[in-house]
């Protein structure tokens, strides 16, 4: 069975091998706690938060669940030292990292008993992360929402699985049982999903964002920021069209990033589905309902078991 003898569930102290991906401005304490209460691992996104806000979010998550809740550090942020102090003081059980290497502080986290799981886009970076002591790696294919690499899930998962001896968590393009089973077949021991959780009931996004995901089809997303090395996948709208023009005009990387952050906040806080940026993966076309986060976890598990049971014997 999918959930038996799983190194990831044991490592993280969770029931099911389902992780809610960090989502800047979207993966709040409320969403993360709901996922953890459902037996998966919820992750609070620290991207865009001050140290005080992160502490508040950690405390809020602990008011909502006694299960483990992780924190994600986007290493492009300029306040990483302050965020790390909060993570160490609060003894957060698990930290996932993106957009950089946790090399300089992984020993401090381990000394505090914190598991460290970097998100990686290719074999070379996966091996580097294992060499510095990562407890597991999350391999994310370019079909996923948010910041992405260049390889597809189908290609990158098995190649990373063969290159590492720590558990592999697969991300990018998973929103049903077929996705979960395909990840396991390609060498993963758990999955991380973003887009399907982005419109869970406990997510802070508004009705326009929810409806945009529900209405999306397989070609509704676009990658912006490739020219300035911040490739990010989002639902196509007026803002992504404008961003493509900005990067064609040789935008400055920092300024582009700033505009992305502002537009993401506009989408979350004002529910502006045209002038905001709604990060989403290509799998948005498969998502047809906004469910409570715990139901997403049970749906993914039940559907995966159904798919496994119905598979043709070779
Ligand atoms: C709205 C949104 C924001 C995201 N922000 C982050 C982030 O702050 N940090 C991070 O490591 N990944 C981020 N991601 C990536 C997700 O954590 C996850 O790996 C990805 O969504 C998986 O692919 P999927 O969207 O096909 O499920 C984001 C994704 C979305 C959809």
mmCIF file of N, CA, C and O and ligand atoms in Angstrom, residues 21-24 26 45 47 72 74 97-98 119 140 143-147 171-174 192-196 198 209 264 279-283, ligand 1:
data_model
loop_
_atom_site.group_PDB
_atom_site.id
_atom_site.type_symbol
_atom_site.label_atom_id
_atom_site.label_comp_id
_atom_site.label_asym_id
_atom_site.label_seq_id
_atom_site.Cartn_x
_atom_site.Cartn_y
_atom_site.Cartn_z
ATOM 1 N N UNK A 21 2.626 22.192 -0.919
ATOM 2 C CA UNK A 21 3.770 23.022 -1.290
ATOM 3 C C UNK A 21 3.652 24.414 -0.701
ATOM 4 O O UNK A 21 2.557 24.955 -0.539
ATOM 5 N N UNK A 22 4.812 24.986 -0.394
ATOM 6 C CA UNK A 22 4.824 26.373 0.052
ATOM 7 C C UNK A 22 4.280 27.243 -1.067
ATOM 8 O O UNK A 22 4.524 26.972 -2.241
ATOM 9 N N UNK A 23 3.527 28.260 -0.713
ATOM 10 C CA UNK A 23 3.015 29.207 -1.717
ATOM 11 C C UNK A 23 3.043 30.586 -1.090
ATOM 12 O O UNK A 23 2.251 30.891 -0.191
ATOM 13 N N UNK A 24 3.961 31.407 -1.597
ATOM 14 C CA UNK A 24 4.115 32.755 -1.053
ATOM 15 C C UNK A 24 2.767 33.477 -1.056
ATOM 16 O O UNK A 24 2.039 33.449 -2.055
ATOM 17 N N UNK A 26 0.026 32.719 -0.067
ATOM 18 C CA UNK A 26 -1.145 31.829 -0.128
ATOM 19 C C UNK A 26 -1.072 30.752 0.969
ATOM 20 O O UNK A 26 -2.086 30.423 1.597
ATOM 21 N N UNK A 45 4.492 29.408 4.040
ATOM 22 C CA UNK A 45 5.463 30.083 3.176
ATOM 23 C C UNK A 45 5.972 31.335 3.871
ATOM 24 O O UNK A 45 5.191 32.226 4.208
ATOM 25 N N UNK A 47 8.169 33.356 2.466
ATOM 26 C CA UNK A 47 8.485 34.361 1.438
ATOM 27 C C UNK A 47 7.594 35.592 1.615
ATOM 28 O O UNK A 47 6.375 35.458 1.717
ATOM 29 N N UNK A 72 8.658 27.156 4.868
ATOM 30 C CA UNK A 72 9.471 27.240 3.646
ATOM 31 C C UNK A 72 10.213 28.569 3.604
ATOM 32 O O UNK A 72 9.623 29.626 3.807
ATOM 33 N N UNK A 74 12.247 30.987 1.110
ATOM 34 C CA UNK A 74 12.668 31.321 -0.251
ATOM 35 C C UNK A 74 13.986 32.063 -0.094
ATOM 36 O O UNK A 74 14.006 33.192 0.426
ATOM 37 N N UNK A 97 13.327 24.493 1.541
ATOM 38 C CA UNK A 97 13.991 25.695 1.016
ATOM 39 C C UNK A 97 13.849 25.736 -0.498
ATOM 40 O O UNK A 97 13.776 24.691 -1.150
ATOM 41 N N UNK A 98 13.813 26.954 -1.030
ATOM 42 C CA UNK A 98 13.735 27.120 -2.474
ATOM 43 C C UNK A 98 14.662 28.229 -2.934
ATOM 44 O O UNK A 98 15.064 29.082 -2.135
ATOM 45 N N UNK A 119 14.033 22.194 -2.221
ATOM 46 C CA UNK A 119 13.345 21.966 -3.496
ATOM 47 C C UNK A 119 14.404 22.102 -4.588
ATOM 48 O O UNK A 119 15.164 23.077 -4.597
ATOM 49 N N UNK A 140 11.104 19.203 -8.379
ATOM 50 C CA UNK A 140 9.942 19.867 -8.964
ATOM 51 C C UNK A 140 10.094 20.016 -10.474
ATOM 52 O O UNK A 140 11.076 20.589 -10.952
ATOM 53 N N UNK A 143 6.288 21.824 -14.943
ATOM 54 C CA UNK A 143 4.844 22.004 -15.134
ATOM 55 C C UNK A 143 4.178 22.602 -13.897
ATOM 56 O O UNK A 143 3.004 22.952 -13.919
ATOM 57 N N UNK A 144 4.946 22.709 -12.797
ATOM 58 C CA UNK A 144 4.397 23.212 -11.541
ATOM 59 C C UNK A 144 4.144 24.710 -11.548
ATOM 60 O O UNK A 144 4.625 25.447 -12.410
ATOM 61 N N UNK A 145 3.397 25.176 -10.548
ATOM 62 C CA UNK A 145 3.122 26.605 -10.388
ATOM 63 C C UNK A 145 4.237 27.297 -9.633
ATOM 64 O O UNK A 145 4.971 26.672 -8.882
ATOM 65 N N UNK A 146 4.389 28.605 -9.833
ATOM 66 C CA UNK A 146 5.418 29.382 -9.137
ATOM 67 C C UNK A 146 6.762 29.288 -9.840
ATOM 68 O O UNK A 146 6.828 29.005 -11.038
ATOM 69 N N UNK A 147 7.851 29.491 -9.085
ATOM 70 C CA UNK A 147 9.211 29.476 -9.661
ATOM 71 C C UNK A 147 9.558 28.058 -10.103
ATOM 72 O O UNK A 147 9.358 27.112 -9.346
ATOM 73 N N UNK A 171 7.224 16.788 -7.053
ATOM 74 C CA UNK A 171 6.317 17.932 -7.197
ATOM 75 C C UNK A 171 6.250 18.352 -8.649
ATOM 76 O O UNK A 171 7.194 18.158 -9.419
ATOM 77 N N UNK A 172 5.108 18.961 -8.995
ATOM 78 C CA UNK A 172 4.957 19.482 -10.352
ATOM 79 C C UNK A 172 3.991 18.649 -11.163
ATOM 80 O O UNK A 172 4.366 17.617 -11.714
ATOM 81 N N UNK A 173 2.719 19.074 -11.195
ATOM 82 C CA UNK A 173 1.755 18.406 -12.064
ATOM 83 C C UNK A 173 0.928 17.317 -11.406
ATOM 84 O O UNK A 173 0.325 16.501 -12.106
ATOM 85 N N UNK A 174 0.867 17.314 -10.069
ATOM 86 C CA UNK A 174 0.096 16.263 -9.385
ATOM 87 C C UNK A 174 -1.175 16.873 -8.786
ATOM 88 O O UNK A 174 -1.116 17.801 -7.975
ATOM 89 N N UNK A 192 4.446 16.428 -3.379
ATOM 90 C CA UNK A 192 4.124 17.787 -2.933
ATOM 91 C C UNK A 192 3.227 18.413 -4.007
ATOM 92 O O UNK A 192 3.571 18.405 -5.184
ATOM 93 N N UNK A 193 2.099 18.949 -3.568
ATOM 94 C CA UNK A 193 1.169 19.594 -4.505
ATOM 95 C C UNK A 193 1.002 21.058 -4.128
ATOM 96 O O UNK A 193 0.895 21.392 -2.943
ATOM 97 N N UNK A 194 0.934 21.911 -5.135
ATOM 98 C CA UNK A 194 0.711 23.327 -4.878
ATOM 99 C C UNK A 194 -0.639 23.780 -5.407
ATOM 100 O O UNK A 194 -1.524 24.175 -4.644
ATOM 101 N N UNK A 195 -0.807 23.705 -6.721
ATOM 102 C CA UNK A 195 -1.989 24.293 -7.351
ATOM 103 C C UNK A 195 -3.298 23.798 -6.740
ATOM 104 O O UNK A 195 -4.199 24.599 -6.467
ATOM 105 N N UNK A 196 -3.406 22.499 -6.499
ATOM 106 C CA UNK A 196 -4.692 21.987 -5.966
ATOM 107 C C UNK A 196 -4.974 22.560 -4.572
ATOM 108 O O UNK A 196 -6.131 22.835 -4.220
ATOM 109 N N UNK A 198 -3.881 25.522 -3.643
ATOM 110 C CA UNK A 198 -3.989 26.988 -3.725
ATOM 111 C C UNK A 198 -5.433 27.448 -3.679
ATOM 112 O O UNK A 198 -5.714 28.577 -3.285
ATOM 113 N N UNK A 209 -9.807 34.233 -8.198
ATOM 114 C CA UNK A 209 -8.649 33.321 -8.363
ATOM 115 C C UNK A 209 -9.161 31.874 -8.403
ATOM 116 O O UNK A 209 -8.794 31.077 -9.268
ATOM 117 N N UNK A 264 1.568 39.371 -7.201
ATOM 118 C CA UNK A 264 1.043 38.221 -6.457
ATOM 119 C C UNK A 264 0.174 38.710 -5.302
ATOM 120 O O UNK A 264 -0.936 38.212 -5.068
ATOM 121 N N UNK A 279 -0.024 32.420 -9.500
ATOM 122 C CA UNK A 279 0.845 31.278 -9.793
ATOM 123 C C UNK A 279 -0.004 30.012 -9.831
ATOM 124 O O UNK A 279 -0.798 29.750 -8.920
ATOM 125 N N UNK A 280 0.174 29.230 -10.865
ATOM 126 C CA UNK A 280 -0.561 27.975 -11.010
ATOM 127 C C UNK A 280 0.214 27.063 -11.939
ATOM 128 O O UNK A 280 0.943 27.532 -12.812
ATOM 129 N N UNK A 281 0.000 25.761 -11.760
ATOM 130 C CA UNK A 281 0.678 24.790 -12.614
ATOM 131 C C UNK A 281 -0.185 24.366 -13.790
ATOM 132 O O UNK A 281 -1.380 24.689 -13.853
ATOM 133 N N UNK A 282 0.435 23.636 -14.722
ATOM 134 C CA UNK A 282 -0.299 23.165 -15.903
ATOM 135 C C UNK A 282 -1.450 22.231 -15.539
ATOM 136 O O UNK A 282 -2.384 22.067 -16.308
ATOM 137 N N UNK A 283 -1.355 21.630 -14.340
ATOM 138 C CA UNK A 283 -2.389 20.672 -13.929
ATOM 139 C C UNK A 283 -3.678 21.391 -13.505
ATOM 140 O O UNK A 283 -4.697 20.741 -13.232
HETATM 141 C C1 LIG B 1 0.607 30.256 -5.758
HETATM 142 C C2 LIG B 1 1.914 29.497 -5.667
HETATM 143 C C3 LIG B 1 2.980 30.070 -4.953
HETATM 144 C C4 LIG B 1 4.169 29.355 -4.780
HETATM 145 N N1 LIG B 1 5.167 29.875 -3.967
HETATM 146 C C5 LIG B 1 6.223 29.086 -3.604
HETATM 147 C C6 LIG B 1 7.109 29.497 -2.570
HETATM 148 O O1 LIG B 1 6.947 30.556 -1.955
HETATM 149 N N2 LIG B 1 8.158 28.668 -2.262
HETATM 150 C C7 LIG B 1 8.360 27.466 -2.914
HETATM 151 O O2 LIG B 1 9.327 26.743 -2.604
HETATM 152 N N3 LIG B 1 7.502 27.045 -3.881
HETATM 153 C C8 LIG B 1 6.434 27.804 -4.221
HETATM 154 N N4 LIG B 1 5.512 27.329 -5.136
HETATM 155 C C9 LIG B 1 5.661 25.946 -5.662
HETATM 156 C C10 LIG B 1 4.839 24.928 -4.826
HETATM 157 O O3 LIG B 1 5.347 24.838 -3.527
HETATM 158 C C11 LIG B 1 4.823 23.520 -5.439
HETATM 159 O O4 LIG B 1 6.108 22.936 -5.434
HETATM 160 C C12 LIG B 1 4.277 23.512 -6.851
HETATM 161 O O5 LIG B 1 3.089 24.271 -6.914
HETATM 162 C C13 LIG B 1 3.992 22.061 -7.272
HETATM 163 O O6 LIG B 1 3.445 21.979 -8.562
HETATM 164 P P1 LIG B 1 1.852 22.011 -8.856
HETATM 165 O O7 LIG B 1 1.480 23.444 -8.820
HETATM 166 O O8 LIG B 1 1.750 21.429 -10.230
HETATM 167 O O9 LIG B 1 1.162 21.200 -7.811
HETATM 168 C C14 LIG B 1 4.334 28.056 -5.379
HETATM 169 C C15 LIG B 1 3.272 27.543 -6.145
HETATM 170 C C16 LIG B 1 2.078 28.229 -6.284
HETATM 171 C C17 LIG B 1 0.953 27.594 -7.091
#
